[in-house]
Short mmCIF file of C-alpha atoms in Angstrom, two decimals:
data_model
loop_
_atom_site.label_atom_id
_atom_site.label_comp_id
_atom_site.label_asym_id
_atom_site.label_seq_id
_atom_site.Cartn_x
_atom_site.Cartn_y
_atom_site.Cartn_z
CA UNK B 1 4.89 -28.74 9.91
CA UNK B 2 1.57 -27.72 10.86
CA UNK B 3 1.38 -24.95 13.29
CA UNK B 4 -1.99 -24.28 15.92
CA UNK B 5 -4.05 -21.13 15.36
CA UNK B 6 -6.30 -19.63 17.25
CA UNK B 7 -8.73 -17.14 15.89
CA UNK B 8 -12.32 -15.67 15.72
CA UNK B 9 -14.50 -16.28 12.54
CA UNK B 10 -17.79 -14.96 12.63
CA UNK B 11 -17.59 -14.48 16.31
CA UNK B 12 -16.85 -18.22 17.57
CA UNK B 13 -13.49 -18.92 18.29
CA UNK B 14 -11.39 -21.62 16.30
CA UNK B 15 -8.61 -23.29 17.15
CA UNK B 16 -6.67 -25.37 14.50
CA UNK B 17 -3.38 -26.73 12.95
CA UNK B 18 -2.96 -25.30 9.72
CA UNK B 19 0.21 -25.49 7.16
CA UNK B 20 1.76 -22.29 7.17
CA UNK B 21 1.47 -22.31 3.27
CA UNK B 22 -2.49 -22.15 3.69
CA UNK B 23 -4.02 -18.59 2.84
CA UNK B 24 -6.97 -17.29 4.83
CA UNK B 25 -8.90 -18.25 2.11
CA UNK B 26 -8.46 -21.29 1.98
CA UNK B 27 -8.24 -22.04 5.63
CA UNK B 28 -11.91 -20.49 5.48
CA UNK B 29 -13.37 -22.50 2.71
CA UNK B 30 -11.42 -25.89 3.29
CA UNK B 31 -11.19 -26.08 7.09
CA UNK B 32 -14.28 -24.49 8.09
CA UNK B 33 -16.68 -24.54 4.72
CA UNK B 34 -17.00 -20.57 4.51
CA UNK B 35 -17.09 -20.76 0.76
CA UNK B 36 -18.98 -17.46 0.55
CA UNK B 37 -15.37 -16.60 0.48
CA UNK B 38 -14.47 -16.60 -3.18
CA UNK B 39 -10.84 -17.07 -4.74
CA UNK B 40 -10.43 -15.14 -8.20
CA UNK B 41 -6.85 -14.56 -9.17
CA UNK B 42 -5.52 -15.38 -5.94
CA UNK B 43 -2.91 -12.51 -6.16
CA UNK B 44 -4.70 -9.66 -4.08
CA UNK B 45 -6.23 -7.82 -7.47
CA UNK B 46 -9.50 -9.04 -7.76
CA UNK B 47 -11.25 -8.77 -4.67
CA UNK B 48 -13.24 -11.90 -4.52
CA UNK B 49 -11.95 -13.18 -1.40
CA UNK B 50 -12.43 -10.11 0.67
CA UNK B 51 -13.28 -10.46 4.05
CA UNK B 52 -12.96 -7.90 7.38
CA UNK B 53 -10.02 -8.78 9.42
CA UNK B 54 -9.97 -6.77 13.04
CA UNK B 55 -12.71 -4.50 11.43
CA UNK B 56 -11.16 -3.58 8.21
CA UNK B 57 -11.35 -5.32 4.54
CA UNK B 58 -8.16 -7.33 3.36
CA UNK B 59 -7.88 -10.04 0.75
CA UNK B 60 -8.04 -14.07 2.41
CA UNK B 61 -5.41 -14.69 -0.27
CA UNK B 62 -2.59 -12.85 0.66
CA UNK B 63 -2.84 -13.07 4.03
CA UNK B 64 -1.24 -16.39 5.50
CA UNK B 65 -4.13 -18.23 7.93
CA UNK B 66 -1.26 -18.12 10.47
CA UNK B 67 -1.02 -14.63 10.43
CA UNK B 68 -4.81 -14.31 11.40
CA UNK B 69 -3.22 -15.54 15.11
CA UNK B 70 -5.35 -13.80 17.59
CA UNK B 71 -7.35 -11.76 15.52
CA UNK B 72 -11.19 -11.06 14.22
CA UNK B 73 -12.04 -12.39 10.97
CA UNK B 74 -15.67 -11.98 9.50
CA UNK B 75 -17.07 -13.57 6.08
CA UNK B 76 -19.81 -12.98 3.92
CA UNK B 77 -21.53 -15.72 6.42
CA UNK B 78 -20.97 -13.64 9.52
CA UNK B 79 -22.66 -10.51 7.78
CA UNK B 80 -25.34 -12.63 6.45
CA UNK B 81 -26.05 -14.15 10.02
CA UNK B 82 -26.03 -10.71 11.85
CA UNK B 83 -28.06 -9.04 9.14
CA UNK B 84 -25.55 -6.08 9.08
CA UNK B 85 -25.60 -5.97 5.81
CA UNK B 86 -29.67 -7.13 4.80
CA UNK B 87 -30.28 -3.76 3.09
CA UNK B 88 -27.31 -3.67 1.41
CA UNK B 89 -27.59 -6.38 -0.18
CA UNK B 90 -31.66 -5.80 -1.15
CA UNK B 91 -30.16 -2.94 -2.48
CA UNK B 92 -27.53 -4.94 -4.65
CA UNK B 93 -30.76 -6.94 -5.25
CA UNK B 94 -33.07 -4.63 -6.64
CA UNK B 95 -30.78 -2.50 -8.61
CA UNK B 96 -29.82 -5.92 -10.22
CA UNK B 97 -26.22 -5.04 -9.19
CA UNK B 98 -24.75 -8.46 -10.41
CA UNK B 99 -24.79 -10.82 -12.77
CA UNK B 100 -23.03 -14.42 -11.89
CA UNK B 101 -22.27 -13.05 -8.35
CA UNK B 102 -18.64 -14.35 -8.00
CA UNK B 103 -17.36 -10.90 -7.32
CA UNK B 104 -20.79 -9.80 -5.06
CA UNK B 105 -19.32 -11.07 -1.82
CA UNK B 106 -16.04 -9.07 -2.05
CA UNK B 107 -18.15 -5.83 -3.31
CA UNK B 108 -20.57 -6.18 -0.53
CA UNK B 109 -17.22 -6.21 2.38
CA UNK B 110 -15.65 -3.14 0.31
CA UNK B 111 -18.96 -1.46 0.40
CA UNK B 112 -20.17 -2.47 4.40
CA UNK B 113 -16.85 -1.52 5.62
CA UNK B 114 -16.60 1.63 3.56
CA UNK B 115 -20.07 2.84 4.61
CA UNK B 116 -19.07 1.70 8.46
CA UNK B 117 -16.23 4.38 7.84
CA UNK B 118 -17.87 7.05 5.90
CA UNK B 119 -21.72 7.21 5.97
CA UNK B 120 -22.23 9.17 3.29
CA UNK B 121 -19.75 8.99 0.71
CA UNK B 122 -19.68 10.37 -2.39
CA UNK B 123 -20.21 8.35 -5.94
CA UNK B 124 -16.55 9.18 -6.55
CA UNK B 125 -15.44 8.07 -2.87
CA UNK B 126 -17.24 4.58 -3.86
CA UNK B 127 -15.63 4.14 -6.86
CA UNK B 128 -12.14 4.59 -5.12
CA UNK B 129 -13.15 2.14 -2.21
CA UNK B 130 -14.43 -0.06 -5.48
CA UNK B 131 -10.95 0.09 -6.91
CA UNK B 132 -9.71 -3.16 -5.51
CA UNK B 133 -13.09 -4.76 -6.69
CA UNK B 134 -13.58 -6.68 -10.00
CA UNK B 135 -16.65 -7.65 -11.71
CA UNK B 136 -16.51 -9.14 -14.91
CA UNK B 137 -20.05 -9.06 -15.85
CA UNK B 138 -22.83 -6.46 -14.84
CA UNK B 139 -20.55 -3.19 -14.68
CA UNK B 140 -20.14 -0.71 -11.98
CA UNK B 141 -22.59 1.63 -12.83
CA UNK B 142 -25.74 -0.23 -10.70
CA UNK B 143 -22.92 -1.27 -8.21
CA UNK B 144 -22.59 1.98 -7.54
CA UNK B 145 -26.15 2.71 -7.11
CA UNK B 146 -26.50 0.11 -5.04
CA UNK B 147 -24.00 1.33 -2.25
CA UNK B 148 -25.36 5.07 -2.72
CA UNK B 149 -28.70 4.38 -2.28
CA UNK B 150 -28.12 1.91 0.77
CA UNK B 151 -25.79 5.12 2.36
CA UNK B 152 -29.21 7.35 1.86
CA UNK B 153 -31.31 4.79 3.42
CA UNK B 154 -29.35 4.46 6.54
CA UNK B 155 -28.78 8.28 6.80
CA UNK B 156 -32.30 8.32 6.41
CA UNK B 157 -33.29 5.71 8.82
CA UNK B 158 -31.10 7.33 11.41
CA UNK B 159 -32.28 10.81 10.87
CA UNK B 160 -36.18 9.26 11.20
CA UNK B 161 -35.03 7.56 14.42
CA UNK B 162 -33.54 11.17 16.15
CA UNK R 1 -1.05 -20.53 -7.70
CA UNK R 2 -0.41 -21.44 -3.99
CA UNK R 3 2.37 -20.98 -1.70
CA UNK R 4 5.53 -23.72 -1.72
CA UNK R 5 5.92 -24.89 1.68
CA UNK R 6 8.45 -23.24 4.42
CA UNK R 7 8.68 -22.76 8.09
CA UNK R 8 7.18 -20.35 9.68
CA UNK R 9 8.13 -18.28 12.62
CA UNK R 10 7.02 -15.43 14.71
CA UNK R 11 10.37 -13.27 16.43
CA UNK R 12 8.75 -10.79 19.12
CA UNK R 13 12.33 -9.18 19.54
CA UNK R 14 15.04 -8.32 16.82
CA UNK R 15 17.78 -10.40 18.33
CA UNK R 16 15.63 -13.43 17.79
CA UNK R 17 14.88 -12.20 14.59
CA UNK R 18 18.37 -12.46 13.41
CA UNK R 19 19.00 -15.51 15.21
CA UNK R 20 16.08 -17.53 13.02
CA UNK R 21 17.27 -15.66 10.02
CA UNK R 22 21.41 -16.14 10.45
CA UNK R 23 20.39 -19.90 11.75
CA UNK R 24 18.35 -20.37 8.05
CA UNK R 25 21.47 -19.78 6.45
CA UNK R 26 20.01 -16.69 4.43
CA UNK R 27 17.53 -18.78 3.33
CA UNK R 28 14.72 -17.01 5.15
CA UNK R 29 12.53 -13.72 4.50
CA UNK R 30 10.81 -11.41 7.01
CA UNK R 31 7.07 -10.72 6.89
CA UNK R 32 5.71 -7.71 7.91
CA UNK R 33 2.51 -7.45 5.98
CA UNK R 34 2.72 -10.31 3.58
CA UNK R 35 1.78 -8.25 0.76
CA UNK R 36 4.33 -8.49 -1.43
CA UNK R 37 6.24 -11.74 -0.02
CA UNK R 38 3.22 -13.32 -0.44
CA UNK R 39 2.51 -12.55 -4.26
CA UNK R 40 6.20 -13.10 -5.37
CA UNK R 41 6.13 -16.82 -3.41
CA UNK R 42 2.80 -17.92 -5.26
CA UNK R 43 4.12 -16.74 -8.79
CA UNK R 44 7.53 -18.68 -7.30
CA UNK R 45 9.41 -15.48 -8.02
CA UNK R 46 11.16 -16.83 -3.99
CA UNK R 47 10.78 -19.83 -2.36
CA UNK R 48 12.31 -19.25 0.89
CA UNK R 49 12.69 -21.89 3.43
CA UNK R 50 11.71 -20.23 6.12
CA UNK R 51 9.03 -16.57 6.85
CA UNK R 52 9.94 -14.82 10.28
CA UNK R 53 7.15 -12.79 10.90
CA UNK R 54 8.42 -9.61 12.64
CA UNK R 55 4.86 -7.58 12.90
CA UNK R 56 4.74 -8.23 16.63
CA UNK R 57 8.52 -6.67 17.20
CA UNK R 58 7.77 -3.30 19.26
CA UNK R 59 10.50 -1.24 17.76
CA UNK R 60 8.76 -1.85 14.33
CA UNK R 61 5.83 0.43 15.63
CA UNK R 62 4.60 3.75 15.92
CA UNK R 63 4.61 7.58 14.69
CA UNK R 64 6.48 10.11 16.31
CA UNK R 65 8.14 12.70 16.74
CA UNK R 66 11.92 12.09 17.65
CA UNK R 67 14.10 15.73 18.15
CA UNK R 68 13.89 16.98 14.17
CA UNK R 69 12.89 14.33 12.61
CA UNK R 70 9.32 12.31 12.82
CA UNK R 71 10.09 8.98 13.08
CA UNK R 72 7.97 6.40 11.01
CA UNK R 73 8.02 2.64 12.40
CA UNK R 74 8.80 0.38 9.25
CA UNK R 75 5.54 -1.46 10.65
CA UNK R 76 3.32 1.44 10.23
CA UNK R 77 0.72 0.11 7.23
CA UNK R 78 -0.41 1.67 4.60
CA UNK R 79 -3.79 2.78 5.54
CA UNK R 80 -2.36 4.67 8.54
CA UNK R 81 0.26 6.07 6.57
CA UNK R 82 -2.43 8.26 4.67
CA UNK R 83 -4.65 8.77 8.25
CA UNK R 84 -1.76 9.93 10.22
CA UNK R 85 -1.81 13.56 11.17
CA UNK R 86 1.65 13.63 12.33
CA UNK R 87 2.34 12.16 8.63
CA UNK R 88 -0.22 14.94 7.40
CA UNK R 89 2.02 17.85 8.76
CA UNK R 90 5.73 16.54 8.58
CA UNK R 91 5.90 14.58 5.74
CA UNK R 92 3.10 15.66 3.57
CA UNK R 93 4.51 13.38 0.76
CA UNK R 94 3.60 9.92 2.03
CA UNK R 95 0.02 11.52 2.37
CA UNK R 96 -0.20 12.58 -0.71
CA UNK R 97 1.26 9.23 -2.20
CA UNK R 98 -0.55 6.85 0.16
CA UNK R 99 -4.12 7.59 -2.14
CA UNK R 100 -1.83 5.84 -5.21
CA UNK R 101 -1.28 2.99 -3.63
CA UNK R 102 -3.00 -0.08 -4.61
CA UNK R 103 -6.12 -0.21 -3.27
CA UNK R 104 -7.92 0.12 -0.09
CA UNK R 105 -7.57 -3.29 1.29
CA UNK R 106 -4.15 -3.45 0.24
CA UNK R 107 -2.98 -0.61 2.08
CA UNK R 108 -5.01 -1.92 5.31
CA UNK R 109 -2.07 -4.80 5.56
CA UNK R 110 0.51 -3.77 3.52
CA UNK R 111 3.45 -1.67 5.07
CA UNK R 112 5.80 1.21 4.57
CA UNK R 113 8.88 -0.63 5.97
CA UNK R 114 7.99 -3.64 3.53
CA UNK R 115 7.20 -1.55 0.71
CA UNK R 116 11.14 0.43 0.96
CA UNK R 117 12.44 -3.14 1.63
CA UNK R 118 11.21 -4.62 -1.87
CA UNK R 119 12.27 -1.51 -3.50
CA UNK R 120 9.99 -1.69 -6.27
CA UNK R 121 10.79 0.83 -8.94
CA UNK R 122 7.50 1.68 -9.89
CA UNK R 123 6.26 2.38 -6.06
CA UNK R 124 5.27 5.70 -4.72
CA UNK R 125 6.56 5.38 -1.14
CA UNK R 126 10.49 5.03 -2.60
CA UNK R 127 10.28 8.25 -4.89
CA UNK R 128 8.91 9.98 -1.32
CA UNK R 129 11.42 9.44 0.94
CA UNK R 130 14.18 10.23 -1.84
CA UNK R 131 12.18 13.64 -2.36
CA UNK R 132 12.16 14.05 1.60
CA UNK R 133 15.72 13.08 2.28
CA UNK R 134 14.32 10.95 4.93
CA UNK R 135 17.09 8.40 6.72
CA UNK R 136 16.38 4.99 6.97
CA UNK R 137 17.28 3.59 10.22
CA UNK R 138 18.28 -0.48 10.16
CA UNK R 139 19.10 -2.92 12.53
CA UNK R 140 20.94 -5.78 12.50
CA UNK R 141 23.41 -7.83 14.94
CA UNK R 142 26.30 -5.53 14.14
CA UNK R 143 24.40 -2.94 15.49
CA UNK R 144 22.08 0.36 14.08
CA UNK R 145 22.98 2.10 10.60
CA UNK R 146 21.39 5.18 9.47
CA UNK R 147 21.46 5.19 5.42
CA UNK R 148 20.32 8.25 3.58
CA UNK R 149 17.37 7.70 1.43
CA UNK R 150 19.58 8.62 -1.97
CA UNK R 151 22.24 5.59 -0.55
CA UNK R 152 19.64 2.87 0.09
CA UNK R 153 18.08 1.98 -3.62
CA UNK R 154 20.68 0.04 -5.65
CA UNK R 155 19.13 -1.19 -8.66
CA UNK R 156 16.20 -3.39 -9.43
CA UNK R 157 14.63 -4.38 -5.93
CA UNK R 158 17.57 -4.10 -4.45
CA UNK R 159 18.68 -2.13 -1.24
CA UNK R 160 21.50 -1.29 0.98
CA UNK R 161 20.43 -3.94 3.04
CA UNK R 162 22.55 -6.14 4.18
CA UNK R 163 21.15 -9.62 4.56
CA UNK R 164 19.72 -10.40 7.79
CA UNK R 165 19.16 -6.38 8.65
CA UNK R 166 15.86 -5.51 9.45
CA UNK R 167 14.58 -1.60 8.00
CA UNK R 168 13.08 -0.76 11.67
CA UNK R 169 11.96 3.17 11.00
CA UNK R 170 11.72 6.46 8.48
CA UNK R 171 13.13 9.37 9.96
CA UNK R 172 12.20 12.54 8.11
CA UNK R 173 13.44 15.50 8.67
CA UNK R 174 10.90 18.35 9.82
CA UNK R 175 10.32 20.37 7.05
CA UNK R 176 10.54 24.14 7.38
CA UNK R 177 7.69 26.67 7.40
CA UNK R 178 6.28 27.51 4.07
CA UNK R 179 8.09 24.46 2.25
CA UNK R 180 5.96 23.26 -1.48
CA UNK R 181 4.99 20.08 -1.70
CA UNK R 182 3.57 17.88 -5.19
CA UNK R 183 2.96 14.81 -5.70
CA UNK R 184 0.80 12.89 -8.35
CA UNK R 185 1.42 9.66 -10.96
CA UNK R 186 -0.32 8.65 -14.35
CA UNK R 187 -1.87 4.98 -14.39
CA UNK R 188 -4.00 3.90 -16.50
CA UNK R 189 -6.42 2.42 -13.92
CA UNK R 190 -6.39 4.10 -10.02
CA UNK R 191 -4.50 2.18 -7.84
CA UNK R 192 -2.65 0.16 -11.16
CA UNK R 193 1.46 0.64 -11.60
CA UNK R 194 2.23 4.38 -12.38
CA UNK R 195 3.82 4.43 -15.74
CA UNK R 196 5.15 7.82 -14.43
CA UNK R 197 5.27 9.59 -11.11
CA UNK R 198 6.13 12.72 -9.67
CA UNK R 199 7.34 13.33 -5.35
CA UNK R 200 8.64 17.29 -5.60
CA UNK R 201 8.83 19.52 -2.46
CA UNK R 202 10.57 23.25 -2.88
CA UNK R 203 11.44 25.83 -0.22
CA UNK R 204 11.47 29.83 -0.93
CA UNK R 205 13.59 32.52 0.48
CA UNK R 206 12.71 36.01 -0.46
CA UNK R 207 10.28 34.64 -3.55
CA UNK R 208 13.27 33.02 -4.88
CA UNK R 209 13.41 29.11 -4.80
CA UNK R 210 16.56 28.63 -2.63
CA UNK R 211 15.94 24.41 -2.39
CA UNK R 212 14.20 21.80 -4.74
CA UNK R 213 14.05 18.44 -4.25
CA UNK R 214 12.44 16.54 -7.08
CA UNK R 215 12.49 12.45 -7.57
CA UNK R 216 10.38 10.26 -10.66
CA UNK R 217 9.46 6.83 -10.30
CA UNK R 218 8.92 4.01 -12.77
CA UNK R 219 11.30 5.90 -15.20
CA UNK R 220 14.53 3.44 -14.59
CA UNK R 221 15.62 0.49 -12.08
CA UNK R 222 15.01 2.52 -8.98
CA UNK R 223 13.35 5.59 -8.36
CA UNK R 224 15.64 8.91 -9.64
CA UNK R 225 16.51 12.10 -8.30
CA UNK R 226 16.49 14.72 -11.24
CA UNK R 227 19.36 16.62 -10.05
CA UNK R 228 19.19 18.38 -13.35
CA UNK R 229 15.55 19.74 -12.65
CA UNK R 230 16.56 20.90 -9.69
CA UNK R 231 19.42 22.92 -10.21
CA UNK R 232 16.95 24.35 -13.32
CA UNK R 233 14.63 25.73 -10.43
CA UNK R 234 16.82 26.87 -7.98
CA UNK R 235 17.43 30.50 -7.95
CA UNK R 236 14.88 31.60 -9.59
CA UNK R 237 10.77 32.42 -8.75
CA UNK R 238 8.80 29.19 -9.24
CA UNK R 239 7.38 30.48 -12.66
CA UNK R 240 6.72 28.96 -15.99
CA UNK R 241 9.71 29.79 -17.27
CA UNK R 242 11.26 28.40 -14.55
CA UNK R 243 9.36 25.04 -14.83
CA UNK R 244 9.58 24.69 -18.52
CA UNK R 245 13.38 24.42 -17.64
CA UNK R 246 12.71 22.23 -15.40
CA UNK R 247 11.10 19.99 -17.92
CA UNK R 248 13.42 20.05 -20.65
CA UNK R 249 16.25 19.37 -17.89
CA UNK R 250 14.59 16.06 -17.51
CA UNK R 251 16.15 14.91 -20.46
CA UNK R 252 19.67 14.87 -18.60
CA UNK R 253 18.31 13.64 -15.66
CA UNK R 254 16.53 10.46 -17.15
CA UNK R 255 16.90 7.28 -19.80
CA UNK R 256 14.53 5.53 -19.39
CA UNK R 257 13.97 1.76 -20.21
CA UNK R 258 12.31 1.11 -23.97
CA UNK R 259 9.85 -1.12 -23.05
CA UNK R 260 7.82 -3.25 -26.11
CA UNK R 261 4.60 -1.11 -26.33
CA UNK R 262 6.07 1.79 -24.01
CA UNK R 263 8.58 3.25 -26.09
CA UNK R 264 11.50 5.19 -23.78
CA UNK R 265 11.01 8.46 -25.82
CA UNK R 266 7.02 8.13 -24.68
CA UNK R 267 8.03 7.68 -21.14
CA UNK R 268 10.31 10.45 -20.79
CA UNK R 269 7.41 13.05 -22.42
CA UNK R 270 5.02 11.94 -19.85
CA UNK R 271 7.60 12.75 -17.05
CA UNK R 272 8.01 16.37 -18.48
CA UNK R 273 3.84 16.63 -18.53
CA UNK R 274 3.73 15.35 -15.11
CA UNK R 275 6.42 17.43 -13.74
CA UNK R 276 4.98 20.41 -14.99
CA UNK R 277 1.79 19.29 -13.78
CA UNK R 278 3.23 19.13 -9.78
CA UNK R 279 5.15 22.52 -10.06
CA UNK R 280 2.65 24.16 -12.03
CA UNK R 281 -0.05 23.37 -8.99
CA UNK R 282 2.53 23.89 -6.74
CA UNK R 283 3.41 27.53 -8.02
CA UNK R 284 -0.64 28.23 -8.05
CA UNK R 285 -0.59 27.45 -4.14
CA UNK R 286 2.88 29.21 -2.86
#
């Protein structure tokens, strides 16, 4: 029996009947068309399906869509809409820090919302927030680059703007 | 692989819990983070009829600190276990283990109470509270139990538990001043199944150890006290004497499984390494 959620995505609210069965994931790509939100091995290893829940990165596939009740959910869409994470990404961009991009959604949350929590981590802090994070194609190396130079940017940026 | 179907329903007290749970006819599970319920339904490892999510229950919640003992709500998830600084200075062990882990969005959902509950063998949180002596307090309609960490782990994900009982909190008991803690695991990848892990803690009177408390995981069925290891430490300075006795007292203390590609003989060297490891750092700090 389907069962009525209520929930933010991407800052509008949503209210739907879902089958308690459904993941987040699929509640985000099916019933709303999020598909930025990718599904890898759908077992909470991967890291494709990332996305911030109440501020903080968990995987859409092992959380139940009715256990989103009354909470914050943001996608890959949301960060792309508010521009949050723009340099991050031109980062991931320029340091050619993918490949086939399956995984880059997922490595972008793990990196906003580690860089939200520590501005300037170190290359062995990223790797650990990386951990959860697969890719299967480009390595970690420019990954890694990637987030580090996007933390010096920003610490940067805000020192320029003191 | 997705989820069978079941019913799903949200208690906000632990009478109701046990009500939806006793009215399933056994045939339900709680959820508290999903974590690991959610994983074992999609590779069909359970197919409960019904989930009662019990996140929302109140008495599941909260840090604190309850006459001698610090009192950790079952609900209390993973990411807060290692932020905690009332976890930081009482039970320094869950810190320490809380890096291990998984990974970082893992342990922002998944929670301590959940993680005792499943009773994995090869989980860090188990080996902790054994090493602590911690209590677990339950609940269920016949009323509260306290079980002693070394009571609770059966065998092979299973608990004291009775079915139906909810694990509500961790009570540890407030270490003394100038207590030793260790803790570390080796994985192959961070975050990946320890094939061996370490919780050790060690109190001194007069530079003489005059308590040890040591526990390995993912060496057997559940995780193991090594009374052997102990007894080889007590009574004597934390030295390396004293630790390599430690170490070859391990073989008493442990058989564990011979696993195709992980023979037991390999296992049971890597717990003497790692134990020496934790003491060794442990005798550099005292």
């Amino acid at each position: 029996m389907k069962v009525m959620l209520s929930t933010t995505v991407n800052g509008e609210q949503v209210q739907e009947a879902v089958l308690p069965r459904t993941s987040l994931a699929d509640f985000l790509r099916e019933d709303l068309g999020l598909t930025g939100t990718h599904l890898g091995c759908e077992m909470g290893a991967c890291g494709a399906c990332l996305v911030l829940m109440d501020g903080v990165p968990v995987h859409a596939c092992l959380v139940l869509a009715v256990q989103a009740e009354g909470s914050t959910i943001e996608t890959i869409e949301g960060l792309n809409e508010t521009g949050a994470a723009a340099d991050l990404q031109a980062r991931f961009h320029d340091r050619n820090a993918l490949q086939c991009g399956f995984c880059t959604n997922g490595m972008l949350m793990s990196a906003q919302a580690l860089l939200e929590a520590n501005p300037a981590p170190t290359r062995d802090e990223i790797r650990d927030a990386l951990s959860g994070n697969y890719c299967r194609c480009t390595g970690y190396e420019a990954i890694v680059d990637a987030i580090d130079t996007t933390a010096r940017d920003r610490a940067a940026r805000t020192e320029a703007a003191k | 692989m997705k989820l069978p179907s079941f019913e799903f329903l949200r208690a906000r007290s632990l009478a109701e819990a046990w009500a939806l749970h006793s009215d399933a006819g056994g045939d339900a599970v709680y959820l508290s983070g999903g974590h690991s319920v959610v994983p074992s339904m999609a590779l069909r490892l359970q197919a409960p009829s019904r989930l009662i999510d019990i996140s929302q229950i109140a008495e599941l919640h909260g840090v604190e600190l309850q006459g001698d003992a610090l009192r950790i709500g079952a609900m209390t998830r993973h990411a807060e276990v290692l932020a905690n600084p009332l976890i930081a200075r009482h039970a320094p062990l869950l810190s320490r283990a809380a890096p291990h882990v998984a990974h970082p969005a893992i342990r922002n959902r998944g929670t301590i109470g959940g993680n005792l509950a499943l009773a994995d063998p090869a989980s860090e949180f188990p080996a902790a509270v054994l090493a602590m002596r911690a209590e677990l307090e339950v609940m269920g309609p016949e009323g509260q139990r306290m079980i002693a960490a070394d009571d609770f782990f059966l065998d092979l994900y299973e608990t004291a538990l009775i079915p139906g009982e909810v694990l509500t909190a961790i009570h540890v008991p407030l270490p003394p001043e100038g207590r030793m803690f260790g803790f570390d695991e080796i994985a192959r990848r961070r975050g990946d199944y320890a094939m061996v892990g370490v919780a050790a803690q060690a109190d001194l009177s007069d530079g003489v150890v005059s308590d040890a408390s040591v526990t390995l995981f993912s060496v057997g069925v559940t995780p193991m006290r090594a009374t052997a290891a102990q007894d080889a430490l007590k009574g004597a300075p934390l030295s390396t004497d004293s630790i390599a006795r430690a170490q070859a007292a391990l073989a008493t203390d442990l058989d564990p499984p011979d696993d195709p590609g992980f023979p037991a003989e390999r296992r049971l060297q890597l717990a003497r390494v790692l134990l020496g490891r934790v003491l060794t750092r442990m005798e550099a700090v005292q």
